[in-house]
C-alpha atoms as a PDB file:
ATOM      1  CA  UNK A   1       0.000   0.000   0.000  1.00  0.00           C
ATOM      2  CA  UNK A   2       1.409   3.410  -0.935  1.00  0.00           C
ATOM      3  CA  UNK A   3       2.178   5.950   1.750  1.00  0.00           C
ATOM      4  CA  UNK A   4      -0.694   8.258   0.790  1.00  0.00           C
ATOM      5  CA  UNK A   5      -3.219   5.405   0.741  1.00  0.00           C
ATOM      6  CA  UNK A   6      -1.962   4.204   4.115  1.00  0.00           C
ATOM      7  CA  UNK A   7      -2.353   7.757   5.433  1.00  0.00           C
ATOM      8  CA  UNK A   8      -5.937   7.944   4.111  1.00  0.00           C
ATOM      9  CA  UNK A   9      -6.702   4.558   5.698  1.00  0.00           C
ATOM     10  CA  UNK A  10      -5.231   5.677   9.041  1.00  0.00           C
ATOM     11  CA  UNK A  11      -7.171   8.975   9.014  1.00  0.00           C
ATOM     12  CA  UNK A  12     -10.422   7.173   8.243  1.00  0.00           C
ATOM     13  CA  UNK A  13      -9.738   4.520  10.889  1.00  0.00           C
ATOM     14  CA  UNK A  14      -9.062   7.202  13.519  1.00  0.00           C
ATOM     15  CA  UNK A  15     -12.251   9.073  12.628  1.00  0.00           C
ATOM     16  CA  UNK A  16     -14.300   5.882  12.655  1.00  0.00           C
ATOM     17  CA  UNK A  17     -12.828   4.855  15.988  1.00  0.00           C
ATOM     18  CA  UNK A  18     -13.727   8.246  17.438  1.00  0.00           C
ATOM     19  CA  UNK A  19     -17.291   8.038  16.119  1.00  0.00           C
ATOM     20  CA  UNK A  20     -17.752   4.489  17.411  1.00  0.00           C
ATOM     21  CA  UNK A  21     -16.392   5.472  20.815  1.00  0.00           C
ATOM     22  CA  UNK A  22     -18.644   8.510  21.016  1.00  0.00           C
ATOM     23  CA  UNK A  23     -21.762   6.538  20.123  1.00  0.00           C
ATOM     24  CA  UNK A  24     -21.185   3.158  21.783  1.00  0.00           C
ATOM     25  CA  UNK A  25     -18.616   3.871  24.462  1.00  0.00           C
ATOM     26  CA  UNK A  26     -14.875   3.466  24.207  1.00  0.00           C
ATOM     27  CA  UNK A  27     -14.710  -0.291  24.757  1.00  0.00           C
ATOM     28  CA  UNK A  28     -17.843  -1.327  22.907  1.00  0.00           C
ATOM     29  CA  UNK A  29     -18.185  -2.447  19.331  1.00  0.00           C
ATOM     30  CA  UNK A  30     -21.190  -1.252  17.348  1.00  0.00           C
ATOM     31  CA  UNK A  31     -23.913  -3.778  16.698  1.00  0.00           C
ATOM     32  CA  UNK A  32     -23.572  -5.485  13.311  1.00  0.00           C
ATOM     33  CA  UNK A  33     -25.507  -3.796  10.546  1.00  0.00           C
ATOM     34  CA  UNK A  34     -27.679  -5.649   8.083  1.00  0.00           C
ATOM     35  CA  UNK A  35     -25.598  -6.919   5.190  1.00  0.00           C
ATOM     36  CA  UNK A  36     -22.258  -6.343   6.921  1.00  0.00           C
ATOM     37  CA  UNK A  37     -19.401  -8.706   7.419  1.00  0.00           C
ATOM     38  CA  UNK A  38     -18.779 -12.306   6.581  1.00  0.00           C
ATOM     39  CA  UNK A  39     -18.692 -14.024   3.253  1.00  0.00           C
ATOM     40  CA  UNK A  40     -21.608 -13.504   0.979  1.00  0.00           C
ATOM     41  CA  UNK A  41     -22.567 -10.158   2.498  1.00  0.00           C
ATOM     42  CA  UNK A  42     -24.562  -7.983   0.175  1.00  0.00           C
ATOM     43  CA  UNK A  43     -22.931  -4.808  -1.070  1.00  0.00           C
ATOM     44  CA  UNK A  44     -24.639  -1.774   0.455  1.00  0.00           C
ATOM     45  CA  UNK A  45     -26.500   0.726  -1.692  1.00  0.00           C
ATOM     46  CA  UNK A  46     -23.810   3.283  -0.865  1.00  0.00           C
ATOM     47  CA  UNK A  47     -21.096   0.953  -2.153  1.00  0.00           C
ATOM     48  CA  UNK A  48     -23.093   0.095  -5.250  1.00  0.00           C
ATOM     49  CA  UNK A  49     -23.781   3.721  -6.180  1.00  0.00           C
ATOM     50  CA  UNK A  50     -20.174   4.647  -5.395  1.00  0.00           C
ATOM     51  CA  UNK A  51     -19.231   1.994  -7.947  1.00  0.00           C
ATOM     52  CA  UNK A  52     -21.184   3.967 -10.552  1.00  0.00           C
ATOM     53  CA  UNK A  53     -19.356   7.129  -9.500  1.00  0.00           C
ATOM     54  CA  UNK A  54     -16.067   5.227  -9.898  1.00  0.00           C
ATOM     55  CA  UNK A  55     -17.093   4.341 -13.470  1.00  0.00           C
ATOM     56  CA  UNK A  56     -17.582   8.048 -14.136  1.00  0.00           C
ATOM     57  CA  UNK A  57     -14.170   8.795 -12.604  1.00  0.00           C
ATOM     58  CA  UNK A  58     -12.568   6.297 -14.990  1.00  0.00           C
ATOM     59  CA  UNK A  59     -14.201   8.156 -17.887  1.00  0.00           C
ATOM     60  CA  UNK A  60     -12.593  11.376 -16.655  1.00  0.00           C
ATOM     61  CA  UNK A  61      -9.177   9.679 -16.484  1.00  0.00           C
ATOM     62  CA  UNK A  62      -9.612   8.345 -20.035  1.00  0.00           C
ATOM     63  CA  UNK A  63     -10.261  11.946 -21.151  1.00  0.00           C
ATOM     64  CA  UNK A  64      -7.098  13.183 -19.385  1.00  0.00           C
ATOM     65  CA  UNK A  65      -9.092  14.868 -16.613  1.00  0.00           C
ATOM     66  CA  UNK A  66      -8.573  14.402 -12.869  1.00  0.00           C
ATOM     67  CA  UNK A  67     -10.495  11.162 -12.190  1.00  0.00           C
ATOM     68  CA  UNK A  68     -13.434  12.270 -10.104  1.00  0.00           C
ATOM     69  CA  UNK A  69     -16.917  10.952 -10.795  1.00  0.00           C
ATOM     70  CA  UNK A  70     -20.362  11.563  -9.367  1.00  0.00           C
ATOM     71  CA  UNK A  71     -23.915  10.282  -9.567  1.00  0.00           C
ATOM     72  CA  UNK A  72     -27.160  11.671  -8.152  1.00  0.00           C
ATOM     73  CA  UNK A  73     -29.689   9.136  -6.904  1.00  0.00           C
ATOM     74  CA  UNK A  74     -33.361   9.728  -6.164  1.00  0.00           C
ATOM     75  CA  UNK A  75     -35.560   6.953  -4.781  1.00  0.00           C
ATOM     76  CA  UNK A  76     -33.000   4.310  -5.747  1.00  0.00           C
ATOM     77  CA  UNK A  77     -32.663   5.530  -9.348  1.00  0.00           C
ATOM     78  CA  UNK A  78     -29.717   7.377 -10.899  1.00  0.00           C
ATOM     79  CA  UNK A  79     -30.993  10.682 -12.275  1.00  0.00           C
ATOM     80  CA  UNK A  80     -27.672  12.395 -12.928  1.00  0.00           C
ATOM     81  CA  UNK A  81     -24.101  11.427 -13.804  1.00  0.00           C
ATOM     82  CA  UNK A  82     -20.956  13.429 -14.277  1.00  0.00           C
ATOM     83  CA  UNK A  83     -17.204  13.291 -14.363  1.00  0.00           C
ATOM     84  CA  UNK A  84     -14.611  16.030 -14.229  1.00  0.00           C
ATOM     85  CA  UNK A  85     -14.435  18.045 -17.456  1.00  0.00           C
ATOM     86  CA  UNK A  86     -12.907  21.453 -16.663  1.00  0.00           C
ATOM     87  CA  UNK A  87     -10.082  20.997 -19.178  1.00  0.00           C
ATOM     88  CA  UNK A  88     -12.164  19.590 -22.037  1.00  0.00           C
ATOM     89  CA  UNK A  89     -15.032  22.005 -21.471  1.00  0.00           C
ATOM     90  CA  UNK A  90     -12.734  24.980 -20.784  1.00  0.00           C
ATOM     91  CA  UNK A  91     -14.960  25.567 -17.767  1.00  0.00           C
ATOM     92  CA  UNK A  92     -13.585  25.870 -14.230  1.00  0.00           C
ATOM     93  CA  UNK A  93     -16.982  24.886 -12.821  1.00  0.00           C
ATOM     94  CA  UNK A  94     -17.212  21.611 -14.769  1.00  0.00           C
ATOM     95  CA  UNK A  95     -16.573  19.448 -11.723  1.00  0.00           C
ATOM     96  CA  UNK A  96     -18.158  15.995 -11.590  1.00  0.00           C
ATOM     97  CA  UNK A  97     -20.629  17.038  -8.883  1.00  0.00           C
ATOM     98  CA  UNK A  98     -21.812  20.134 -10.737  1.00  0.00           C
ATOM     99  CA  UNK A  99     -22.362  18.210 -13.971  1.00  0.00           C
ATOM    100  CA  UNK A 100     -24.235  15.417 -12.170  1.00  0.00           C
ATOM    101  CA  UNK A 101     -26.438  17.953 -10.344  1.00  0.00           C
ATOM    102  CA  UNK A 102     -27.208  19.770 -13.611  1.00  0.00           C
ATOM    103  CA  UNK A 103     -28.237  16.530 -15.284  1.00  0.00           C
ATOM    104  CA  UNK A 104     -30.345  15.494 -12.262  1.00  0.00           C
ATOM    105  CA  UNK A 105     -32.137  18.842 -12.128  1.00  0.00           C
ATOM    106  CA  UNK A 106     -32.841  18.603 -15.853  1.00  0.00           C
ATOM    107  CA  UNK A 107     -34.144  15.061 -15.460  1.00  0.00           C
ATOM    108  CA  UNK A 108     -36.752  16.011 -12.856  1.00  0.00           C
ATOM    109  CA  UNK A 109     -37.219  19.567 -14.190  1.00  0.00           C
ATOM    110  CA  UNK A 110     -36.539  21.158 -10.829  1.00  0.00           C
ATOM    111  CA  UNK A 111     -33.416  22.806  -9.436  1.00  0.00           C
ATOM    112  CA  UNK A 112     -34.296  21.521  -5.968  1.00  0.00           C
ATOM    113  CA  UNK A 113     -33.423  17.894  -5.217  1.00  0.00           C
ATOM    114  CA  UNK A 114     -34.532  17.545  -1.583  1.00  0.00           C
ATOM    115  CA  UNK A 115     -34.667  13.732  -1.370  1.00  0.00           C
ATOM    116  CA  UNK A 116     -31.652  13.089  -3.589  1.00  0.00           C
ATOM    117  CA  UNK A 117     -28.248  11.716  -2.646  1.00  0.00           C
ATOM    118  CA  UNK A 118     -24.994  12.766  -4.311  1.00  0.00           C
ATOM    119  CA  UNK A 119     -22.273  10.104  -4.546  1.00  0.00           C
ATOM    120  CA  UNK A 120     -18.810  11.413  -5.419  1.00  0.00           C
ATOM    121  CA  UNK A 121     -15.455   9.648  -5.443  1.00  0.00           C
ATOM    122  CA  UNK A 122     -13.550  12.466  -3.708  1.00  0.00           C
ATOM    123  CA  UNK A 123     -14.711  14.790  -0.957  1.00  0.00           C
ATOM    124  CA  UNK A 124     -16.371  17.829  -2.554  1.00  0.00           C
ATOM    125  CA  UNK A 125     -14.673  21.230  -2.729  1.00  0.00           C
ATOM    126  CA  UNK A 126     -16.327  24.429  -1.413  1.00  0.00           C
ATOM    127  CA  UNK A 127     -17.951  25.178  -4.794  1.00  0.00           C
ATOM    128  CA  UNK A 128     -19.485  21.715  -5.053  1.00  0.00           C
ATOM    129  CA  UNK A 129     -20.666  21.759  -1.433  1.00  0.00           C
ATOM    130  CA  UNK A 130     -22.320  25.094  -2.172  1.00  0.00           C
ATOM    131  CA  UNK A 131     -24.089  23.577  -5.181  1.00  0.00           C
ATOM    132  CA  UNK A 132     -25.243  20.626  -3.054  1.00  0.00           C
ATOM    133  CA  UNK A 133     -26.700  23.054  -0.517  1.00  0.00           C
ATOM    134  CA  UNK A 134     -28.406  25.113  -3.241  1.00  0.00           C
ATOM    135  CA  UNK A 135     -29.943  21.905  -4.617  1.00  0.00           C
ATOM    136  CA  UNK A 136     -31.147  21.069  -1.083  1.00  0.00           C
ATOM    137  CA  UNK A 137     -29.718  17.557  -1.268  1.00  0.00           C
ATOM    138  CA  UNK A 138     -30.660  15.229   1.550  1.00  0.00           C
ATOM    139  CA  UNK A 139     -27.272  13.560   1.688  1.00  0.00           C
ATOM    140  CA  UNK A 140     -23.749  13.614   0.244  1.00  0.00           C
ATOM    141  CA  UNK A 141     -21.633  10.443   0.191  1.00  0.00           C
ATOM    142  CA  UNK A 142     -17.964  10.609  -0.762  1.00  0.00           C
ATOM    143  CA  UNK A 143     -15.141   8.142  -1.140  1.00  0.00           C
ATOM    144  CA  UNK A 144     -11.668   9.555  -0.486  1.00  0.00           C
ATOM    145  CA  UNK A 145     -11.083  12.574   1.734  1.00  0.00           C
ATOM    146  CA  UNK A 146      -9.399  15.620   0.192  1.00  0.00           C
ATOM    147  CA  UNK A 147      -7.050  17.164   2.763  1.00  0.00           C
ATOM    148  CA  UNK A 148      -6.240  20.122   0.473  1.00  0.00           C
ATOM    149  CA  UNK A 149      -9.703  21.146  -0.753  1.00  0.00           C
ATOM    150  CA  UNK A 150     -12.328  19.008   1.018  1.00  0.00           C
ATOM    151  CA  UNK A 151     -15.173  21.137   2.313  1.00  0.00           C
ATOM    152  CA  UNK A 152     -17.452  18.389   3.672  1.00  0.00           C
ATOM    153  CA  UNK A 153     -15.139  17.271   6.489  1.00  0.00           C
ATOM    154  CA  UNK A 154     -11.394  17.762   5.869  1.00  0.00           C
ATOM    155  CA  UNK A 155     -11.050  21.558   5.855  1.00  0.00           C
ATOM    156  CA  UNK A 156     -14.607  22.705   6.458  1.00  0.00           C
ATOM    157  CA  UNK A 157     -17.975  21.221   7.335  1.00  0.00           C
ATOM    158  CA  UNK A 158     -20.048  23.309   4.960  1.00  0.00           C
ATOM    159  CA  UNK A 159     -22.766  20.703   4.488  1.00  0.00           C
ATOM    160  CA  UNK A 160     -23.430  20.483   8.228  1.00  0.00           C
ATOM    161  CA  UNK A 161     -23.100  24.160   9.128  1.00  0.00           C
ATOM    162  CA  UNK A 162     -26.252  25.188  11.018  1.00  0.00           C
ATOM    163  CA  UNK A 163     -25.606  28.861  10.181  1.00  0.00           C
ATOM    164  CA  UNK A 164     -26.547  28.144   6.561  1.00  0.00           C
ATOM    165  CA  UNK A 165     -30.117  27.808   5.297  1.00  0.00           C
ATOM    166  CA  UNK A 166     -29.792  24.072   4.560  1.00  0.00           C
ATOM    167  CA  UNK A 167     -27.832  21.113   5.895  1.00  0.00           C
ATOM    168  CA  UNK A 168     -27.133  17.768   4.258  1.00  0.00           C
ATOM    169  CA  UNK A 169     -26.140  14.550   5.959  1.00  0.00           C
ATOM    170  CA  UNK A 170     -22.561  13.532   5.120  1.00  0.00           C
ATOM    171  CA  UNK A 171     -21.092  10.038   4.855  1.00  0.00           C
ATOM    172  CA  UNK A 172     -17.412   9.742   4.005  1.00  0.00           C
ATOM    173  CA  UNK A 173     -15.055   6.875   3.328  1.00  0.00           C
ATOM    174  CA  UNK A 174     -17.261   4.715   1.094  1.00  0.00           C
ATOM    175  CA  UNK A 175     -14.904   2.601  -1.050  1.00  0.00           C
ATOM    176  CA  UNK A 176     -12.224   5.114  -0.112  1.00  0.00           C
ATOM    177  CA  UNK A 177      -9.238   2.976  -1.036  1.00  0.00           C
ATOM    178  CA  UNK A 178     -10.505   2.464  -4.591  1.00  0.00           C
ATOM    179  CA  UNK A 179     -11.315   6.155  -4.941  1.00  0.00           C
ATOM    180  CA  UNK A 180      -7.931   7.245  -3.570  1.00  0.00           C
ATOM    181  CA  UNK A 181      -6.102   4.728  -5.781  1.00  0.00           C
ATOM    182  CA  UNK A 182      -7.599   6.260  -8.939  1.00  0.00           C
ATOM    183  CA  UNK A 183      -6.314   9.700  -7.983  1.00  0.00           C
ATOM    184  CA  UNK A 184      -2.913   8.389  -6.887  1.00  0.00           C
ATOM    185  CA  UNK A 185      -2.392   6.405 -10.096  1.00  0.00           C
ATOM    186  CA  UNK A 186      -3.512   9.316 -12.263  1.00  0.00           C
ATOM    187  CA  UNK A 187      -0.977  11.707 -10.759  1.00  0.00           C
ATOM    188  CA  UNK A 188       1.773   9.071 -10.583  1.00  0.00           C
ATOM    189  CA  UNK A 189       1.394   8.487 -14.342  1.00  0.00           C
ATOM    190  CA  UNK A 190       1.633  12.221 -15.032  1.00  0.00           C
ATOM    191  CA  UNK A 191       4.939  12.669 -13.160  1.00  0.00           C
END
């Protein structure tokens, strides 16, 4: 495992340990969740939809863009997809999340997406968190943390800031090693 992936794993493990301790007590393990653990366990919806976001990220990499992908899900159905395109589109706002939100809003013909969930392979930046709040998303799920630009948890907690007019639930670390590996390999190949 590369040093950066090991660091991501350690950060996520520390955060998870802190959350588990806060909820269940320091020495207790959380109760098993449905579909968790053991052979033959069913992949969670979060993992499945993150897999679709990973497919989008691979499309971005194939286009020479930073491999970040996103999907928007409403009632178990994908209504928007996107992958990074700022270079190809000559548009600094053409982040995966923005493109997926635009497609989702067009699909349901409403700029508000109050029951929708955004899945993105890397923690969203401040611009993308702002778009998620404007869309009134119910939830944002990301894969790898972004210690340099992450605005959901790493640098800021924009999606959970009670001073703003909307808050979205945040879940991080879903398929994080796969998501981080795509970014690491992309930049390693460019050096």
